[in-house]
Structure formats: C-alpha cells, structure tokens
Short mmCIF file of N, CA, C and O in Angstrom, two decimals:
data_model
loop_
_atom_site.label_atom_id
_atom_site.label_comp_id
_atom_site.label_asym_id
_atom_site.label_seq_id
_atom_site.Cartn_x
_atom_site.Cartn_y
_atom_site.Cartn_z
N UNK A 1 -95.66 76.05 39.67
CA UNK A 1 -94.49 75.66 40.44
C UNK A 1 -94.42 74.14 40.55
O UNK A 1 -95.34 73.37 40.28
N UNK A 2 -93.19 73.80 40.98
CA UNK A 2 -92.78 71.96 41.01
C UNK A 2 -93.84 71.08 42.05
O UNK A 2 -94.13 69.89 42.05
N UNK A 3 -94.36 72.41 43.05
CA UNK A 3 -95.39 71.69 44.09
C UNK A 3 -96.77 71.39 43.17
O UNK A 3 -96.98 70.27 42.69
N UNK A 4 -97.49 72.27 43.01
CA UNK A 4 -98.60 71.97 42.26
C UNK A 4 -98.23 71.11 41.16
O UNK A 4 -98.78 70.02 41.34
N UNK A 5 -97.66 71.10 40.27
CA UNK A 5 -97.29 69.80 38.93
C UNK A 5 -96.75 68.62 39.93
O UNK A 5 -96.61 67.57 39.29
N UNK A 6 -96.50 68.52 40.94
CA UNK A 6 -96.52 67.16 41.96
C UNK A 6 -97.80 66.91 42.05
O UNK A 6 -98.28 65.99 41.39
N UNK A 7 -98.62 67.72 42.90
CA UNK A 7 -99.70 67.62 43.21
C UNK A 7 -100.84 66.87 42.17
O UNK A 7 -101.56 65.89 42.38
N UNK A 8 -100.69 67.72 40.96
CA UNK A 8 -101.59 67.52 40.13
C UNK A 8 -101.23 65.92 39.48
O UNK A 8 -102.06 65.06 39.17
N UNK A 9 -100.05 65.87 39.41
CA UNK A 9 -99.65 64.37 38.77
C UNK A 9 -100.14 62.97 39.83
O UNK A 9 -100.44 61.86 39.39
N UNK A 10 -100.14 63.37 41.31
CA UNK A 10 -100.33 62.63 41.83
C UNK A 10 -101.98 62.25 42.38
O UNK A 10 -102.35 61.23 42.97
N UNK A 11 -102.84 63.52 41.94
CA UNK A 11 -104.04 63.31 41.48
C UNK A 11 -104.51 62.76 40.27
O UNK A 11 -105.60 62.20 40.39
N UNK A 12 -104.01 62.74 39.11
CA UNK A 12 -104.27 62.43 38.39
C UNK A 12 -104.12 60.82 38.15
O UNK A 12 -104.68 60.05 37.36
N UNK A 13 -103.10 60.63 39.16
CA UNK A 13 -102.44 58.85 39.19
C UNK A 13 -103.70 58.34 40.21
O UNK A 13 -104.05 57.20 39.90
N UNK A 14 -104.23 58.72 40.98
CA UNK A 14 -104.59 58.25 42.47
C UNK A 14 -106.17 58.17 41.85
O UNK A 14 -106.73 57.08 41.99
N UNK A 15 -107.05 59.41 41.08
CA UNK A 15 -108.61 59.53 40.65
C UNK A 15 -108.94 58.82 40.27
O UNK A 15 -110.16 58.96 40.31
N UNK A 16 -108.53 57.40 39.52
CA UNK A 16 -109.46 56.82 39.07
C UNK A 16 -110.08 55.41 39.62
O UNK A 16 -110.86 54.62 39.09
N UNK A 17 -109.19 55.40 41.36
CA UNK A 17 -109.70 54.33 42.40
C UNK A 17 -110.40 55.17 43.30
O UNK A 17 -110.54 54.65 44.41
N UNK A 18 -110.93 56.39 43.17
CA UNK A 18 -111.69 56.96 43.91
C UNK A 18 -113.21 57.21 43.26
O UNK A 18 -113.66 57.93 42.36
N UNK A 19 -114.03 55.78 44.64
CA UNK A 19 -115.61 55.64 44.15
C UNK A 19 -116.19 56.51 44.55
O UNK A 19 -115.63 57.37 45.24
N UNK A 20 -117.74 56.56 44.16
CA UNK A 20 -119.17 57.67 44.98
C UNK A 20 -120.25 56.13 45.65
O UNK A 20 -120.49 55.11 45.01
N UNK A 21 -120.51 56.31 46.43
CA UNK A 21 -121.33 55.25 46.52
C UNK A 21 -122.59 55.85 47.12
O UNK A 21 -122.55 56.80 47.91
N UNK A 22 -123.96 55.12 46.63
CA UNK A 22 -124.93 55.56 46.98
C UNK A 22 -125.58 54.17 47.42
O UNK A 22 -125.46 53.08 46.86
N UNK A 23 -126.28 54.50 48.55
CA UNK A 23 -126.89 53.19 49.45
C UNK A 23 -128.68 53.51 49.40
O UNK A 23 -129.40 54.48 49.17
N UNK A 24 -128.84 52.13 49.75
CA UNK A 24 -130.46 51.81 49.51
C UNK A 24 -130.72 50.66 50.89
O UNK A 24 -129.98 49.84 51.43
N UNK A 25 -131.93 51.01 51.10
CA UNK A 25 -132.51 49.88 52.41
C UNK A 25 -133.94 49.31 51.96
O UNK A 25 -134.65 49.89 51.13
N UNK A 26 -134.23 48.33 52.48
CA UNK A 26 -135.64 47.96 51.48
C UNK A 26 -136.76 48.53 52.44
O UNK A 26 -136.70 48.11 53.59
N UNK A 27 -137.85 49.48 52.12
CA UNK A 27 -139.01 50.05 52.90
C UNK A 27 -140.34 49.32 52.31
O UNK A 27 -140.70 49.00 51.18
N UNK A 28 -140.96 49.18 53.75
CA UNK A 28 -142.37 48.37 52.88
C UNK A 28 -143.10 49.58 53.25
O UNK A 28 -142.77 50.49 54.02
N UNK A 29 -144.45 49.34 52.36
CA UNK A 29 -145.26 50.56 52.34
C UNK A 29 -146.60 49.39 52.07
O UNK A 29 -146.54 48.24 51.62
N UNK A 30 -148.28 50.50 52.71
CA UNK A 30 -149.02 49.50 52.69
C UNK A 30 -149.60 49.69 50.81
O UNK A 30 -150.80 49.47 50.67
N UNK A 31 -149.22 49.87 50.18
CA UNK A 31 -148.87 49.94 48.54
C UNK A 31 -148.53 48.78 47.58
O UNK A 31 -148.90 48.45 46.45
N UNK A 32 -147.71 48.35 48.47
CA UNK A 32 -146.34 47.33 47.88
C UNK A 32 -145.49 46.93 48.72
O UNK A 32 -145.21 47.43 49.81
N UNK A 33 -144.91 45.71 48.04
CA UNK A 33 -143.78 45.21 48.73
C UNK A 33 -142.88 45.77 48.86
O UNK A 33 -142.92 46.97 48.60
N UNK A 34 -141.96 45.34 49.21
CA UNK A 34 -140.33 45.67 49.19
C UNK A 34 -140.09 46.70 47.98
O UNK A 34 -140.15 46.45 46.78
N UNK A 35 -139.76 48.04 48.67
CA UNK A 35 -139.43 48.81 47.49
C UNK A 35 -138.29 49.82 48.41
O UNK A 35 -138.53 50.55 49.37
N UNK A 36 -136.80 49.50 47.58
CA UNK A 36 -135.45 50.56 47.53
C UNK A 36 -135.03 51.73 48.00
O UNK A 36 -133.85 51.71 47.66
N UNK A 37 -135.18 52.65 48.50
CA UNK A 37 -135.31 53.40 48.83
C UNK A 37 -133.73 53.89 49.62
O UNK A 37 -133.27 53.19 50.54
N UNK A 38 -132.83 55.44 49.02
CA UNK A 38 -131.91 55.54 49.39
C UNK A 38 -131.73 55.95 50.73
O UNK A 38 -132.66 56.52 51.30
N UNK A 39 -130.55 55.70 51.36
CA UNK A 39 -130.51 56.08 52.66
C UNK A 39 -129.15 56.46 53.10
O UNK A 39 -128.77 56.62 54.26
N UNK A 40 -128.44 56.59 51.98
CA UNK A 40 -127.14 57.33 52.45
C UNK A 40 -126.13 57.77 50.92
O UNK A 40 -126.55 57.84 49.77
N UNK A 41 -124.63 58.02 51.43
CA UNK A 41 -123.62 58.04 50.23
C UNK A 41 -122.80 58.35 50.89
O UNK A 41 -123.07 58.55 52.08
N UNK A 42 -121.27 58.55 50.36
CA UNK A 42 -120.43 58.34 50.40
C UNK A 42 -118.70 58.27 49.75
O UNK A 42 -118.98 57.99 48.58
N UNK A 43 -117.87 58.31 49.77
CA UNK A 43 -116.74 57.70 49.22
C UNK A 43 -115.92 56.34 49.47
O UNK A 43 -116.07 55.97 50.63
N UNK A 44 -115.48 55.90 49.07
CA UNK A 44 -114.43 54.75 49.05
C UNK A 44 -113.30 54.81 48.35
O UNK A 44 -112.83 55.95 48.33
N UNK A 45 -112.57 53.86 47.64
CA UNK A 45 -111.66 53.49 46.89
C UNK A 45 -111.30 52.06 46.47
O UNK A 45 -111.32 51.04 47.16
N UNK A 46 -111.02 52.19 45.42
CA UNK A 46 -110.72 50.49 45.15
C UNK A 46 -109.07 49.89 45.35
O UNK A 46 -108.01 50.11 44.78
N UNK A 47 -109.60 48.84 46.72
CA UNK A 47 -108.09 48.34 46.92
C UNK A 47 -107.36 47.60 46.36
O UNK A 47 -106.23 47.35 46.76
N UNK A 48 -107.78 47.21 45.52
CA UNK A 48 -106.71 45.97 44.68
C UNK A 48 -107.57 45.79 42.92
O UNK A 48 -108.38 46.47 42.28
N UNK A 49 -106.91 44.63 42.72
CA UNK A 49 -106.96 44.37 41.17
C UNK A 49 -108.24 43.18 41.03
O UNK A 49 -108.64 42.72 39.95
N UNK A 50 -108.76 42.81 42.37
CA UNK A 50 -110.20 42.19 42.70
C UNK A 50 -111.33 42.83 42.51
O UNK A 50 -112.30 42.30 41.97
N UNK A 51 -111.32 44.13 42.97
CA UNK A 51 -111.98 45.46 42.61
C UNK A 51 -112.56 45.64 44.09
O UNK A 51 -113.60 46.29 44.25
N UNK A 52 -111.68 44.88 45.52
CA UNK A 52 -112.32 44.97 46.69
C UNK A 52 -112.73 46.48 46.79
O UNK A 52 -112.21 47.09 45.86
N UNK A 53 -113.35 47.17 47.48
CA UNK A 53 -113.91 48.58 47.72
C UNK A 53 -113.85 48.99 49.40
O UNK A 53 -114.80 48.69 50.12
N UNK A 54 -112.95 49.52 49.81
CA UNK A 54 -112.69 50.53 51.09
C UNK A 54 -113.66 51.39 51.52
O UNK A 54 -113.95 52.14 50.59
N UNK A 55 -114.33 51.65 52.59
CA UNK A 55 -115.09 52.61 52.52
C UNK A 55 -115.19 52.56 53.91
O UNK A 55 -114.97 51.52 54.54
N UNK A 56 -115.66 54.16 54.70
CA UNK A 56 -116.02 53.76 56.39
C UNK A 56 -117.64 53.07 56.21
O UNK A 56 -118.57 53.14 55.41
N UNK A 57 -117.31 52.35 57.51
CA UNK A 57 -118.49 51.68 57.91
C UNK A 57 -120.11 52.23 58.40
O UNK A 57 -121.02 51.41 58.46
N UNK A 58 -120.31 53.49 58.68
CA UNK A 58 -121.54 54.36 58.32
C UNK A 58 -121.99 54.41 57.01
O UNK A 58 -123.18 54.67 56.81
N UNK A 59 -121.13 54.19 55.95
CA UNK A 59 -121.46 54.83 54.80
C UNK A 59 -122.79 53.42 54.27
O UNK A 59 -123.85 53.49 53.65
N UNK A 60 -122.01 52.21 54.94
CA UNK A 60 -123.23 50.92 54.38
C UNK A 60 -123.73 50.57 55.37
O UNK A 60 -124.70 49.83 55.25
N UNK A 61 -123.33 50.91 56.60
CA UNK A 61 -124.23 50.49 58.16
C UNK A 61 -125.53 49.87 57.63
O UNK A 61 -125.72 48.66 57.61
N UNK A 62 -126.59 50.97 57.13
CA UNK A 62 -127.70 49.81 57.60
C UNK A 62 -128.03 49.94 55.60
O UNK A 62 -129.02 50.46 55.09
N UNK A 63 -127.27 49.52 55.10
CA UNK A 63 -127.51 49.35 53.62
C UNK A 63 -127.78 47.77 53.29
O UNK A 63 -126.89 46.97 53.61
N UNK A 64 -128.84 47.34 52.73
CA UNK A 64 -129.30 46.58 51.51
C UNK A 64 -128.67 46.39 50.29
O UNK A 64 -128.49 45.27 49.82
N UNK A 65 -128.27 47.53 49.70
CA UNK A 65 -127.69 47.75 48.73
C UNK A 65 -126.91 48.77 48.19
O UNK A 65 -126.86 49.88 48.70
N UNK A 66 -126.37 48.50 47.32
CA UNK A 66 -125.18 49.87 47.11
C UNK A 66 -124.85 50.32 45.64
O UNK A 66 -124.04 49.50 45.22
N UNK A 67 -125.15 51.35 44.58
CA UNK A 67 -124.65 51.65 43.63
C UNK A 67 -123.54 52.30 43.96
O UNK A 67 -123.33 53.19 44.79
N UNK A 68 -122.40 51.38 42.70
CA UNK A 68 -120.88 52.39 43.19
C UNK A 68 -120.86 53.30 41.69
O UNK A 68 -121.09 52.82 40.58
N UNK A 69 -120.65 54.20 41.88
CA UNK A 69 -120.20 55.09 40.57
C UNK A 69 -118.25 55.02 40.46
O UNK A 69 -117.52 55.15 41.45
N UNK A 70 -117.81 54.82 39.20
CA UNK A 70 -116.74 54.82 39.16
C UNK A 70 -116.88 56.01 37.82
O UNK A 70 -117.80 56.04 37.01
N UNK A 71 -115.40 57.17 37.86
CA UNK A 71 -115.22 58.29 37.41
C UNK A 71 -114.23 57.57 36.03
O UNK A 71 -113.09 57.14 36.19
N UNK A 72 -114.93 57.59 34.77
CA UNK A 72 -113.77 57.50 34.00
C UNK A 72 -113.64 58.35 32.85
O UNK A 72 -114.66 58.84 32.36
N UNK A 73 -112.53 58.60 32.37
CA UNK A 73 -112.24 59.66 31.29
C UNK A 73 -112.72 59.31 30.11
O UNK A 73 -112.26 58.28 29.62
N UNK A 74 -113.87 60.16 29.23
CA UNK A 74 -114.78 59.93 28.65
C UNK A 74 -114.20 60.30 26.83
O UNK A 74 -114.72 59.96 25.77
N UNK A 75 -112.82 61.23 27.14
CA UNK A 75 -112.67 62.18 26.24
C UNK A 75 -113.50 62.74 25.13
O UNK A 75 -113.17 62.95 23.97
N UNK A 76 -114.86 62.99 25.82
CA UNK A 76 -115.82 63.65 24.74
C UNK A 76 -115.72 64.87 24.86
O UNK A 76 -116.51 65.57 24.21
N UNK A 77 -114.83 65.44 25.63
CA UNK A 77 -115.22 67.25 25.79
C UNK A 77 -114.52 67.81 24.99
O UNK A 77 -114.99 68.94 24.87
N UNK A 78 -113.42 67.65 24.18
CA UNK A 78 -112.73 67.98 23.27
C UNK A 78 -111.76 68.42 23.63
O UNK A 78 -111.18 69.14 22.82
N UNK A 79 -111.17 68.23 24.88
CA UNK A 79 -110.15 68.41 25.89
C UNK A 79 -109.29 67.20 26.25
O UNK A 79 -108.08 67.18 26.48
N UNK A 80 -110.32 66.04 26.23
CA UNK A 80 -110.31 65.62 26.99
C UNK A 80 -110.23 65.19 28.84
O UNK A 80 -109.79 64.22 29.45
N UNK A 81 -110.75 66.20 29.18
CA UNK A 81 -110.70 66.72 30.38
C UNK A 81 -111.79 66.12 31.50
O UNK A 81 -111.71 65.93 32.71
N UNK A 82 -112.80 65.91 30.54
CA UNK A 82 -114.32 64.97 31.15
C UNK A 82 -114.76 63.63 31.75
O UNK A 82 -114.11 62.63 31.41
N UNK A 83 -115.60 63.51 32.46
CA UNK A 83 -115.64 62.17 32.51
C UNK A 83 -116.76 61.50 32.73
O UNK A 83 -117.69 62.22 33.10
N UNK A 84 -116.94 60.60 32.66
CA UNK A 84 -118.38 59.46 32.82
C UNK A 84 -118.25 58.72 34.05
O UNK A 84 -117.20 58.17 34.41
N UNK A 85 -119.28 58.72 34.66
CA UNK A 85 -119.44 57.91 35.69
C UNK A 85 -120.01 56.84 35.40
O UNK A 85 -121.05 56.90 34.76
N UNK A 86 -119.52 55.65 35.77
CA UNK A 86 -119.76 53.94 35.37
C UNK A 86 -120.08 53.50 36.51
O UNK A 86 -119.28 53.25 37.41
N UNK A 87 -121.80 53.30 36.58
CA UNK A 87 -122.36 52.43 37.49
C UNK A 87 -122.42 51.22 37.89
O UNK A 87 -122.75 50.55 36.92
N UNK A 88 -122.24 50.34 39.10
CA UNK A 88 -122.25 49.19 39.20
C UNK A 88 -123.11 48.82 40.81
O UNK A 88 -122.91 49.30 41.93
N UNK A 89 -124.01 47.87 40.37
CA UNK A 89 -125.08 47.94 41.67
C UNK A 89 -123.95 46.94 42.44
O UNK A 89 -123.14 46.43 41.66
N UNK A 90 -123.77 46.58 43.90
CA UNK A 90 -123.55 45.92 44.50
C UNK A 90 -124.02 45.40 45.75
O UNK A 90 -124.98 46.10 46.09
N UNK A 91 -123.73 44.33 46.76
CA UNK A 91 -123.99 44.44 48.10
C UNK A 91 -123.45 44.29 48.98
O UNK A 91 -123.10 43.11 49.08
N UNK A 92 -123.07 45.06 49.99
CA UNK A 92 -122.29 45.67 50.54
C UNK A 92 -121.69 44.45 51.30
O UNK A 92 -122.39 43.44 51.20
N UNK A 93 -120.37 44.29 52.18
CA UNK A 93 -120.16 43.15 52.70
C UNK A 93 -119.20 43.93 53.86
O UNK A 93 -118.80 45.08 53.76
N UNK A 94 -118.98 43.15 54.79
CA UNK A 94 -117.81 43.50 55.86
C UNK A 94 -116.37 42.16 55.62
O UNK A 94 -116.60 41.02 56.02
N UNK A 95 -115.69 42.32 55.29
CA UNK A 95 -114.14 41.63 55.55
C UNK A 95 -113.80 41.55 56.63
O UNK A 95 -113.50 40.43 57.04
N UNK A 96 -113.67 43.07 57.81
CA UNK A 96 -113.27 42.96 59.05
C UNK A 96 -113.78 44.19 59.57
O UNK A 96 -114.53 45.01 59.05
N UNK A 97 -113.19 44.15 60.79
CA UNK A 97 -113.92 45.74 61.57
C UNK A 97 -112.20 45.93 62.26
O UNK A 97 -111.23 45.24 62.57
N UNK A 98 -112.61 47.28 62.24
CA UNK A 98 -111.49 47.90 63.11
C UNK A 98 -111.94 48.35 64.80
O UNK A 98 -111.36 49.17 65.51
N UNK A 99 -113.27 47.43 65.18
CA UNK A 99 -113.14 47.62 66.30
C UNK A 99 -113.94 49.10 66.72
O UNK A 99 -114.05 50.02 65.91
N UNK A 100 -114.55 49.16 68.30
CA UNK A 100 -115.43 50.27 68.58
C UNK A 100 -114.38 51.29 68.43
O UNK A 100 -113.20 51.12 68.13
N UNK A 101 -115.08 52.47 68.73
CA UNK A 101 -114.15 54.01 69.49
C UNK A 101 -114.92 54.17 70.42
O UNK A 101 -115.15 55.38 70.47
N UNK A 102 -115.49 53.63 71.25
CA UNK A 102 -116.71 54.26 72.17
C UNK A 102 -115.50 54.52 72.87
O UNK A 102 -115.54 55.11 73.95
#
C-alpha cells in the first residue's frame, strides 16, 4: 500500500545518518597501565555535512572514547540489499546541554 512505500522510501532516505556507537573508559589494573575497556553503546545521527554526531548524553557520560560505526551499502549480497559497517574511533565532546530534568 501507498503507506508502507512512504514508509519504506523515507527509511531508506533517513538510514544512512543513523550511527551505533560504542564507548570505552580507561581502567588501570595492577598488570598495566591504562587499558580501554567498554562501558556503554548506543545510537546517534549525523547532523550536518561536518559529520557533527547527535546522541543523548548517557550514551558518552563517562566515556574516554568512542567507536562510531556508520551502516553503508556494501552491494555484495547480490541484491544489493547489505551492508558494511565503517568504523571510526572518536572523542566524544559536548557543544551544549539541554539542561537537568531533575
């Protein structure tokens, strides 16, 4: 029906600014130094043509660091239907806050 072929077109326009992000904090151990260790994940999206990244503020709260996975169409499935996820390490930053909810 005209709803779902909306639907689907407007997923298909919107998926490929939608990130995975996986977070890391640095843990010392009496072993070694500073060693990575994950401590969360998440979604975002990419807001502009800078490649700024949206995301709620739990998701990097107490993050060190951040791999973002970005979803792109790989066309290896013979469908083209598939896709690859394209890693990029980053570190996380604040622009602004929207303020408590307490």
């Amino acid at each position: 029906d005209s709803a779902e072929e909306s639907r689907i077109a407007i997923f298909e326009r919107v998926a490929p600014s939608v990130v995975y992000i996986d977070t890391f904090a640095e843990k010392r151990d009496v072993f070694s130094t500073n060693v990575e260790v994950p401590v969360g994940s998440g979604s975002g999206y990419i807001w502009d043509t800078s490649g700024h990244i949206i995301t709620n503020f739990h998701v990097v709260q107490s993050a060190k660091s951040a791999q973002v996975a970005i979803l792109t169409p790989s066309g290896s499935g013979g469908n083209g239907n598939s896709v690859t996820p394209s890693y990029t390490s980053v570190r996380p930053g604040a622009l602004g806050s929207s303020g408590s909810t307490a």
